GROMACS .gro file of C-alpha atoms in nm:
model
  388
    1MET     CA    1   0.350   0.823   2.620
    2ASN     CA    2   0.119   0.585   2.439
    3LYS     CA    3  -0.172   0.777   2.275
    4ASP     CA    4  -0.388   0.494   2.374
    5ASN     CA    5  -0.408   0.515   2.750
    6SER     CA    6  -0.596   0.196   2.816
    7SER     CA    7  -0.420  -0.090   2.985
    8MET     CA    8  -0.208  -0.331   2.820
    9ASN     CA    9  -0.243  -0.676   2.964
   10MET     CA   10   0.047  -0.924   2.881
   11ASP     CA   11   0.131  -1.311   3.006
   12PRO     CA   12   0.442  -1.269   3.226
   13GLN     CA   13   0.603  -1.521   3.053
   14LEU     CA   14   0.553  -1.403   2.691
   15ALA     CA   15   0.700  -1.039   2.834
   16LEU     CA   16   1.009  -1.239   2.957
   17ARG     CA   17   1.055  -1.419   2.614
   18LEU     CA   18   1.004  -1.072   2.427
   19LEU     CA   19   1.226  -0.905   2.643
   20ALA     CA   20   1.504  -1.149   2.583
   21ASP     CA   21   1.448  -1.185   2.205
   22GLY     CA   22   1.274  -0.877   2.067
   23ALA     CA   23   1.465  -0.608   1.918
   24VAL     CA   24   1.503  -0.238   2.039
   25LEU     CA   25   1.492   0.095   1.854
   26VAL     CA   26   1.679   0.374   2.017
   27ILE     CA   27   1.625   0.733   1.933
   28ALA     CA   28   1.789   1.031   2.044
   29GLY     CA   29   1.745   1.427   2.021
   30VAL     CA   30   1.376   1.400   1.955
   31PRO     CA   31   1.208   1.705   2.072
   32VAL     CA   32   0.952   1.681   2.369
   33GLY     CA   33   0.584   1.663   2.218
   34THR     CA   34   0.685   1.535   1.866
   35GLU     CA   35   0.437   1.259   1.759
   36PHE     CA   36   0.621   0.909   1.730
   37GLY     CA   37   0.508   0.578   1.619
   38ILE     CA   38   0.581   0.227   1.509
   39ASP     CA   39   0.321   0.058   1.311
   40LEU     CA   40   0.001   0.095   1.453
   41CYS     CA   41   0.130   0.238   1.770
   42ALA     CA   42   0.144   0.599   1.827
   43TYR     CA   43   0.313   0.804   2.102
   44THR     CA   44   0.377   1.148   2.217
   45ILE     CA   45   0.766   1.221   2.301
   46GLY     CA   46   0.806   1.266   2.653
   47PRO     CA   47   1.108   1.411   2.839
   48GLU     CA   48   1.226   1.041   2.923
   49PHE     CA   49   1.121   0.867   2.630
   50ARG     CA   50   1.433   0.700   2.443
   51GLY     CA   51   1.283   0.441   2.228
   52VAL     CA   52   1.083   0.107   2.196
   53LYS     CA   53   1.185  -0.225   2.335
   54MET     CA   54   1.019  -0.562   2.275
   55ILE     CA   55   0.987  -0.526   1.907
   56PRO     CA   56   0.889  -0.847   1.728
   57PRO     CA   57   1.115  -0.983   1.463
   58GLY     CA   58   0.978  -0.875   1.101
   59VAL     CA   59   0.915  -0.552   0.899
   60HIS     CA   60   0.815  -0.250   1.083
   61TYR     CA   61   0.747   0.108   0.996
   62VAL     CA   62   0.890   0.408   1.241
   63TRP     CA   63   0.776   0.749   1.170
   64CYS     CA   64   0.778   1.101   1.353
   65ALA     CA   65   0.603   1.426   1.293
   66SER     CA   66   0.718   1.736   1.437
   67GLN     CA   67   0.501   2.003   1.614
   68GLY     CA   68   0.475   2.336   1.487
   69LEU     CA   69   0.438   2.650   1.736
   70TYR     CA   70   0.066   2.641   1.757
   71GLY     CA   71   0.048   2.284   1.800
   72ASP     CA   72  -0.010   2.182   1.448
   73ALA     CA   73   0.187   1.829   1.353
   74ALA     CA   74   0.414   1.820   1.024
   75PRO     CA   75   0.333   1.537   0.762
   76ARG     CA   76   0.481   1.194   0.879
   77VAL     CA   77   0.847   1.132   0.768
   78GLY     CA   78   0.952   0.757   0.824
   79PHE     CA   79   1.144   0.450   0.733
   80VAL     CA   80   1.097   0.086   0.684
   81HIS     CA   81   1.292  -0.136   0.871
   82PHE     CA   82   1.327  -0.548   0.911
   83PHE     CA   83   1.418  -0.615   1.252
   84HIS     CA   84   1.642  -0.918   1.359
   85PRO     CA   85   1.596  -1.105   1.730
   86ASN     CA   86   1.786  -0.896   1.981
   87GLU     CA   87   1.891  -0.626   1.734
   88ILE     CA   88   1.944  -0.270   1.846
   89LEU     CA   89   1.883  -0.009   1.605
   90VAL     CA   90   1.963   0.371   1.696
   91ARG     CA   91   1.831   0.659   1.530
   92GLU     CA   92   1.886   1.036   1.588
   93TRP     CA   93   1.691   1.373   1.533
   94ASP     CA   94   1.790   1.557   1.225
   95ASN     CA   95   1.735   1.942   1.360
   96ASP     CA   96   1.725   2.068   0.990
   97LEU     CA   97   1.520   1.828   0.836
   98GLU     CA   98   1.299   1.740   1.157
   99GLU     CA   99   1.317   1.342   1.084
  100LEU     CA  100   1.507   1.058   1.231
  101ARG     CA  101   1.824   0.951   1.039
  102PRO     CA  102   2.114   0.697   1.113
  103ARG     CA  103   2.342   0.777   1.399
  104GLN     CA  104   2.621   1.010   1.261
  105ILE     CA  105   2.930   0.882   1.471
  106ALA     CA  106   3.246   0.702   1.370
  107GLU     CA  107   3.175   0.380   1.553
  108PRO     CA  108   2.821   0.316   1.564
  109GLU     CA  109   2.911  -0.084   1.638
  110VAL     CA  110   3.090   0.019   1.942
  111GLU     CA  111   2.777   0.239   2.056
  112ARG     CA  112   2.512  -0.051   2.023
  113GLU     CA  113   2.732  -0.290   2.229
  114ARG     CA  114   2.740  -0.027   2.499
  115ILE     CA  115   2.377  -0.011   2.494
  116ARG     CA  116   2.340  -0.390   2.516
  117LYS     CA  117   2.558  -0.379   2.822
  118ASN     CA  118   2.379  -0.124   2.967
  119LEU     CA  119   2.001  -0.209   2.861
  120VAL     CA  120   1.883  -0.273   3.205
  121GLN     CA  121   1.948   0.090   3.299
  122LEU     CA  122   1.795   0.199   2.976
  123GLU     CA  123   1.470  -0.002   3.010
  124LYS     CA  124   1.292   0.208   3.202
  125MET     CA  125   1.320   0.496   2.915
  126LEU     CA  126   1.208   0.258   2.656
  127ALA     CA  127   0.824   0.211   2.590
  128ALA     CA  128   0.724  -0.156   2.534
  129TYR     CA  129   0.581  -0.226   2.186
  130ASP     CA  130   0.221  -0.242   2.206
  131TYR     CA  131   0.123  -0.628   2.157
  132ARG     CA  132  -0.258  -0.525   2.123
  133HIS     CA  133  -0.182  -0.432   1.783
  134VAL     CA  134   0.050  -0.708   1.695
  135CYS     CA  135  -0.195  -0.979   1.542
  136ALA     CA  136  -0.352  -0.678   1.298
  137TRP     CA  137   0.024  -0.606   1.201
  138LYS     CA  138   0.120  -0.955   1.106
  139ASP     CA  139  -0.216  -0.986   0.922
  140LEU     CA  140  -0.111  -0.670   0.709
  141THR     CA  141   0.261  -0.783   0.647
  142GLY     CA  142   0.263  -1.115   0.714
  143SER     CA  143   0.445  -1.202   0.370
  144VAL     CA  144   0.672  -0.951   0.349
  145THR     CA  145   1.050  -1.045   0.356
  146GLU     CA  146   1.364  -0.859   0.407
  147PRO     CA  147   1.460  -0.885   0.052
  148CYS     CA  148   1.126  -0.702  -0.064
  149VAL     CA  149   1.198  -0.422   0.209
  150ASP     CA  150   1.535  -0.383   0.075
  151ARG     CA  151   1.416  -0.365  -0.292
  152CYS     CA  152   1.114  -0.122  -0.240
  153ARG     CA  153   1.223   0.129   0.005
  154PRO     CA  154   1.362   0.440  -0.111
  155THR     CA  155   1.762   0.471  -0.185
  156LEU     CA  156   1.791   0.748   0.058
  157GLY     CA  157   1.561   0.547   0.320
  158THR     CA  158   1.331   0.814   0.404
  159ILE     CA  159   0.958   0.776   0.321
  160ARG     CA  160   0.741   1.104   0.283
  161THR     CA  161   0.390   1.153   0.218
  162ASN     CA  162   0.458   1.317  -0.110
  163VAL     CA  163   0.815   1.264  -0.277
  164GLU     CA  164   0.976   1.573  -0.397
  165LEU     CA  165   0.916   1.613  -0.758
  166GLN     CA  166   1.132   1.801  -1.029
  167SER     CA  167   1.009   1.880  -1.376
  168CYS     CA  168   1.185   1.710  -1.662
  169PRO     CA  169   1.455   1.925  -1.913
  170ASP     CA  170   1.250   2.009  -2.238
  171ALA     CA  171   1.457   1.769  -2.441
  172ASP     CA  172   1.331   1.500  -2.202
  173ARG     CA  173   0.966   1.592  -2.229
  174PRO     CA  174   0.764   1.334  -2.393
  175ARG     CA  175   0.615   1.454  -2.722
  176GLY     CA  176   0.369   1.163  -2.809
  177GLU     CA  177   0.445   0.841  -2.999
  178PRO     CA  178   0.550   0.872  -3.397
  179GLY     CA  179   0.258   0.888  -3.598
  180ALA     CA  180   0.005   0.930  -3.315
  181ALA     CA  181  -0.113   1.241  -3.465
  182SER     CA  182  -0.206   1.085  -3.799
  183SER     CA  183  -0.343   0.734  -3.668
  184SER     CA  184  -0.714   0.749  -3.560
  185GLY     CA  185  -0.639   0.404  -3.418
  186SER     CA  186  -0.344   0.543  -3.215
  187LYS     CA  187  -0.597   0.817  -3.085
  188ARG     CA  188  -0.838   0.581  -2.993
  189ASN     CA  189  -0.599   0.360  -2.777
  190ALA     CA  190  -0.476   0.677  -2.609
  191ALA     CA  191  -0.825   0.792  -2.529
  192VAL     CA  192  -0.900   0.422  -2.363
  193ARG     CA  193  -0.577   0.468  -2.173
  194LEU     CA  194  -0.661   0.795  -2.031
  195LEU     CA  195  -1.004   0.653  -1.900
  196LEU     CA  196  -0.845   0.355  -1.756
  197ASP     CA  197  -0.514   0.555  -1.604
  198GLU     CA  198  -0.600   0.880  -1.495
  199SER     CA  199  -0.221   0.932  -1.414
  200GLU     CA  200  -0.150   1.003  -1.789
  201LEU     CA  201  -0.330   1.345  -1.751
  202LEU     CA  202  -0.073   1.440  -1.488
  203PRO     CA  203   0.220   1.669  -1.589
  204ASN     CA  204   0.543   1.473  -1.680
  205LEU     CA  205   0.725   1.529  -1.368
  206LYS     CA  206   0.991   1.261  -1.210
  207PRO     CA  207   1.085   1.240  -0.817
  208VAL     CA  208   1.437   1.375  -0.698
  209GLU     CA  209   1.668   1.093  -0.711
  210GLY     CA  210   1.652   0.843  -0.423
  211THR     CA  211   1.330   0.981  -0.260
  212ALA     CA  212   1.044   0.759  -0.411
  213PRO     CA  213   0.944   0.399  -0.308
  214ARG     CA  214   1.089   0.155  -0.561
  215PHE     CA  215   0.777  -0.045  -0.688
  216SER     CA  216   0.822  -0.261  -0.956
  217ALA     CA  217   0.697  -0.126  -1.295
  218LEU     CA  218   0.319  -0.263  -1.382
  219PRO     CA  219   0.194  -0.325  -1.727
  220LEU     CA  220  -0.078  -0.120  -1.893
  221ARG     CA  221  -0.420  -0.275  -1.920
  222VAL     CA  222  -0.425  -0.141  -2.279
  223PRO     CA  223  -0.079  -0.199  -2.445
  224HIS     CA  224   0.037   0.085  -2.632
  225ASP     CA  225   0.084  -0.133  -2.941
  226SER     CA  226  -0.272  -0.262  -2.912
  227LEU     CA  227  -0.463  -0.304  -3.259
  228PRO     CA  228  -0.796  -0.099  -3.266
  229ALA     CA  229  -0.968  -0.444  -3.240
  230ASP     CA  230  -0.812  -0.554  -2.935
  231VAL     CA  231  -0.859  -0.243  -2.751
  232SER     CA  232  -1.220  -0.356  -2.611
  233ARG     CA  233  -1.081  -0.705  -2.561
  234HIS     CA  234  -0.792  -0.578  -2.330
  235ALA     CA  235  -1.056  -0.333  -2.142
  236MET     CA  236  -1.304  -0.599  -2.078
  237ASP     CA  237  -1.070  -0.877  -1.955
  238CYS     CA  238  -0.705  -0.781  -1.919
  239ILE     CA  239  -0.576  -1.136  -1.880
  240ALA     CA  240  -0.273  -1.032  -2.092
  241ALA     CA  241  -0.186  -0.776  -1.838
  242VAL     CA  242  -0.227  -0.984  -1.532
  243ASP     CA  243  -0.007  -1.255  -1.703
  244ASP     CA  244   0.263  -0.984  -1.762
  245LEU     CA  245   0.224  -0.879  -1.410
  246ILE     CA  246   0.291  -1.225  -1.241
  247ASP     CA  247   0.587  -1.289  -1.493
  248ARG     CA  248   0.737  -0.969  -1.375
  249PHE     CA  249   0.738  -1.090  -1.024
  250GLY     CA  250   0.816  -1.443  -1.102
  251SER     CA  251   0.580  -1.570  -0.817
  252SER     CA  252   0.266  -1.498  -0.667
  253ASP     CA  253   0.463  -1.446  -0.304
  254ALA     CA  254   0.669  -1.162  -0.471
  255LEU     CA  255   0.343  -0.996  -0.576
  256ILE     CA  256   0.164  -1.024  -0.269
  257GLU     CA  257   0.456  -0.917  -0.045
  258GLU     CA  258   0.498  -0.603  -0.254
  259LEU     CA  259   0.126  -0.532  -0.235
  260GLN     CA  260   0.134  -0.593   0.161
  261LEU     CA  261   0.426  -0.330   0.177
  262ALA     CA  262   0.268  -0.064  -0.055
  263TYR     CA  263  -0.017  -0.075   0.172
  264VAL     CA  264   0.147  -0.029   0.478
  265PHE     CA  265   0.360   0.264   0.347
  266PHE     CA  266   0.039   0.429   0.272
  267LEU     CA  267  -0.140   0.336   0.606
  268VAL     CA  268   0.092   0.428   0.847
  269GLY     CA  269   0.321   0.674   0.652
  270TYR     CA  270   0.054   0.832   0.457
  271SER     CA  271   0.252   0.787   0.130
  272VAL     CA  272   0.060   0.875  -0.163
  273GLU     CA  273   0.264   0.733  -0.408
  274SER     CA  274   0.220   0.386  -0.224
  275LEU     CA  275  -0.152   0.403  -0.250
  276ALA     CA  276  -0.152   0.503  -0.595
  277HIS     CA  277   0.059   0.172  -0.672
  278TRP     CA  278  -0.187  -0.044  -0.449
  279ARG     CA  279  -0.478   0.116  -0.628
  280LYS     CA  280  -0.320   0.019  -0.982
  281LEU     CA  281  -0.256  -0.359  -0.900
  282LEU     CA  282  -0.632  -0.360  -0.771
  283GLY     CA  283  -0.727  -0.209  -1.115
  284LEU     CA  284  -0.536  -0.490  -1.292
  285LEU     CA  285  -0.617  -0.800  -1.076
  286ALA     CA  286  -0.984  -0.710  -1.034
  287HIS     CA  287  -1.080  -0.710  -1.395
  288SER     CA  288  -1.007  -1.054  -1.544
  289GLU     CA  289  -1.232  -1.347  -1.487
  290ALA     CA  290  -0.973  -1.534  -1.726
  291ALA     CA  291  -0.683  -1.466  -1.491
  292VAL     CA  292  -0.874  -1.596  -1.193
  293SER     CA  293  -0.935  -1.928  -1.379
  294LYS     CA  294  -0.554  -1.938  -1.479
  295HIS     CA  295  -0.383  -1.835  -1.143
  296LYS     CA  296  -0.632  -1.940  -0.872
  297LEU     CA  297  -0.343  -1.969  -0.579
  298THR     CA  298  -0.269  -1.619  -0.648
  299TYR     CA  299  -0.599  -1.491  -0.641
  300MET     CA  300  -0.704  -1.700  -0.314
  301LYS     CA  301  -0.398  -1.503  -0.151
  302TYR     CA  302  -0.498  -1.194  -0.287
  303SER     CA  303  -0.827  -1.203  -0.144
  304GLU     CA  304  -0.720  -1.283   0.212
  305VAL     CA  305  -0.480  -0.996   0.181
  306LEU     CA  306  -0.770  -0.745   0.067
  307ALA     CA  307  -0.991  -0.886   0.333
  308HIS     CA  308  -0.730  -0.739   0.605
  309GLN     CA  309  -0.655  -0.437   0.409
  310LEU     CA  310  -0.981  -0.290   0.313
  311PRO     CA  311  -1.108  -0.224   0.659
  312TYR     CA  312  -0.816   0.046   0.711
  313LEU     CA  313  -0.925   0.228   0.411
  314PRO     CA  314  -0.938   0.602   0.476
  315GLU     CA  315  -1.315   0.751   0.492
  316GLU     CA  316  -1.327   0.879   0.150
  317LEU     CA  317  -1.259   0.546   0.013
  318MET     CA  318  -1.496   0.366   0.236
  319VAL     CA  319  -1.838   0.498   0.066
  320PRO     CA  320  -1.991   0.215  -0.113
  321SER     CA  321  -2.084   0.436  -0.412
  322PRO     CA  322  -2.076   0.401  -0.802
  323HIS     CA  323  -1.816   0.680  -0.769
  324ASN     CA  324  -1.590   0.515  -0.545
  325SER     CA  325  -1.344   0.330  -0.779
  326VAL     CA  326  -1.212   0.095  -0.498
  327PHE     CA  327  -1.571  -0.005  -0.415
  328LYS     CA  328  -1.636  -0.064  -0.825
  329ASP     CA  329  -1.334  -0.262  -0.856
  330VAL     CA  330  -1.369  -0.463  -0.545
  331ARG     CA  331  -1.724  -0.557  -0.693
  332GLU     CA  332  -1.590  -0.674  -1.036
  333LEU     CA  333  -1.320  -0.881  -0.859
  334LEU     CA  334  -1.594  -1.068  -0.654
  335VAL     CA  335  -1.792  -1.115  -0.964
  336ASN     CA  336  -1.464  -1.269  -1.133
  337LEU     CA  337  -1.380  -1.462  -0.842
  338HIS     CA  338  -1.729  -1.640  -0.856
  339GLU     CA  339  -1.697  -1.688  -1.233
  340GLY     CA  340  -1.375  -1.784  -1.208
  341GLY     CA  341  -1.413  -2.087  -0.970
  342LEU     CA  342  -1.319  -1.932  -0.672
  343SER     CA  343  -1.665  -1.882  -0.480
  344VAL     CA  344  -1.554  -1.943  -0.158
  345SER     CA  345  -1.307  -1.693  -0.153
  346ALA     CA  346  -1.532  -1.446  -0.295
  347GLU     CA  347  -1.779  -1.520  -0.022
  348ARG     CA  348  -1.536  -1.498   0.244
  349LEU     CA  349  -1.411  -1.148   0.127
  350ARG     CA  350  -1.776  -1.063   0.100
  351LYS     CA  351  -1.868  -1.152   0.428
  352ARG     CA  352  -1.594  -0.946   0.602
  353LEU     CA  353  -1.667  -0.661   0.386
  354GLU     CA  354  -2.013  -0.655   0.503
  355ASN     CA  355  -1.923  -0.695   0.867
  356LYS     CA  356  -1.643  -0.434   0.870
  357LEU     CA  357  -1.725  -0.172   0.616
  358GLY     CA  358  -2.126  -0.201   0.562
  359TRP     CA  359  -2.045  -0.287   0.194
  360TYR     CA  360  -2.345  -0.474   0.060
  361PHE     CA  361  -2.319  -0.599  -0.295
  362GLU     CA  362  -2.680  -0.680  -0.407
  363GLY     CA  363  -2.726  -0.862  -0.735
  364LEU     CA  364  -2.351  -0.941  -0.776
  365LEU     CA  365  -2.389  -1.196  -1.043
  366ASP     CA  366  -2.702  -1.040  -1.237
  367GLU     CA  367  -2.588  -0.901  -1.564
  368ASP     CA  368  -2.479  -0.586  -1.558
  369PRO     CA  369  -2.728  -0.344  -1.801
  370GLU     CA  370  -2.437  -0.180  -1.922
  371ASP     CA  371  -2.276  -0.513  -2.056
  372GLN     CA  372  -2.611  -0.625  -2.239
  373PRO     CA  373  -2.657  -0.548  -2.588
  374LEU     CA  374  -2.805  -0.218  -2.707
  375ILE     CA  375  -3.145  -0.286  -2.874
  376ILE     CA  376  -3.255  -0.011  -3.096
  377GLU     CA  377  -3.601   0.004  -3.261
  378LEU     CA  378  -3.620   0.159  -3.626
  379PRO     CA  379  -3.935   0.314  -3.723
  380GLU     CA  380  -4.144   0.145  -3.977
  381ALA     CA  381  -4.096   0.258  -4.338
  382GLN     CA  382  -4.382   0.430  -4.505
  383GLU     CA  383  -4.504   0.318  -4.819
  384SER     CA  384  -4.537   0.563  -5.087
  385PRO     CA  385  -4.860   0.572  -5.327
  386ILE     CA  386  -4.797   0.434  -5.666
  387GLY     CA  387  -4.736   0.674  -5.926
  388MET     CA  388  -4.653   0.939  -5.683
   0.00000   0.00000   0.00000
């Protein structure tokens, strides 16, 4: 049953078309009471539930959360799939891992054809995709292509709230850069990097092979080989990092679709690593006025994407506070959009955030006192009497 018990009205002609062209997800063996969801739709598995029909073509996120003896739900475990028109996808329950897995049979294609021939009889056990959420889902994933899904999902296919980590052997443990201990410039650079990227404070653990999302590697705001004179320049305007970022993706579209995919991995699957990747991208793109001027089309698309993503932030990241790093980065982005020649995009994003989140940015274009020069008044020199 759908957790949202409100009625779902659909145009009969649209329903017939979706029934004919929509994809079907069939699941087998999932225990009654298990939480199940696809995209922004959530269900509780009942005795007759066998899956979802009328799934619109495109990328979709499917998840389950098993129930404990006392009604507590386990963390969500899911997978992402790019559905094609009329596709039939079959998954079964793994009792040991308590998650959905590909069907473990000798001839899966034969089973799919049998399901297709008997779909009319199976339909009463398939829930209709909740089309009240389809527009919101399209806003969140409209740029994501099948190659992006294939590139970014874990090798083993399953996406977890936290990836499984293993410690590195002692021989692989990082021991600092050569000469770092003797170079004051290197020490200064390292300190700046720690301020800009808190992940460098964490112990060096690596994911178990095949369990982590395979997002693109991101450049550092302050490159490791920066000269001391360049550290402040990179920290104030990271145009070099943004140029490197866009070069790595090859196009603004490739960057935007990975951004969207990372966000829904977090939004629906609660993937911590995906949220960290999304926040690092925000931290790079928000801090360069020069990049806005140089990559206007990319930033126009990015501001539209953020306008749809930010209203879904978790509560702890919704507070408009100087201690909220997302709020601070978005404020910096709005300033740079104005200064870089994209005031229309900036105002559109600002108004949406005011309406949806209650984020107000007073004095947005006023000079930040922290950026102003510090004036120190020196005490007047006292004249000494002659002859003393």
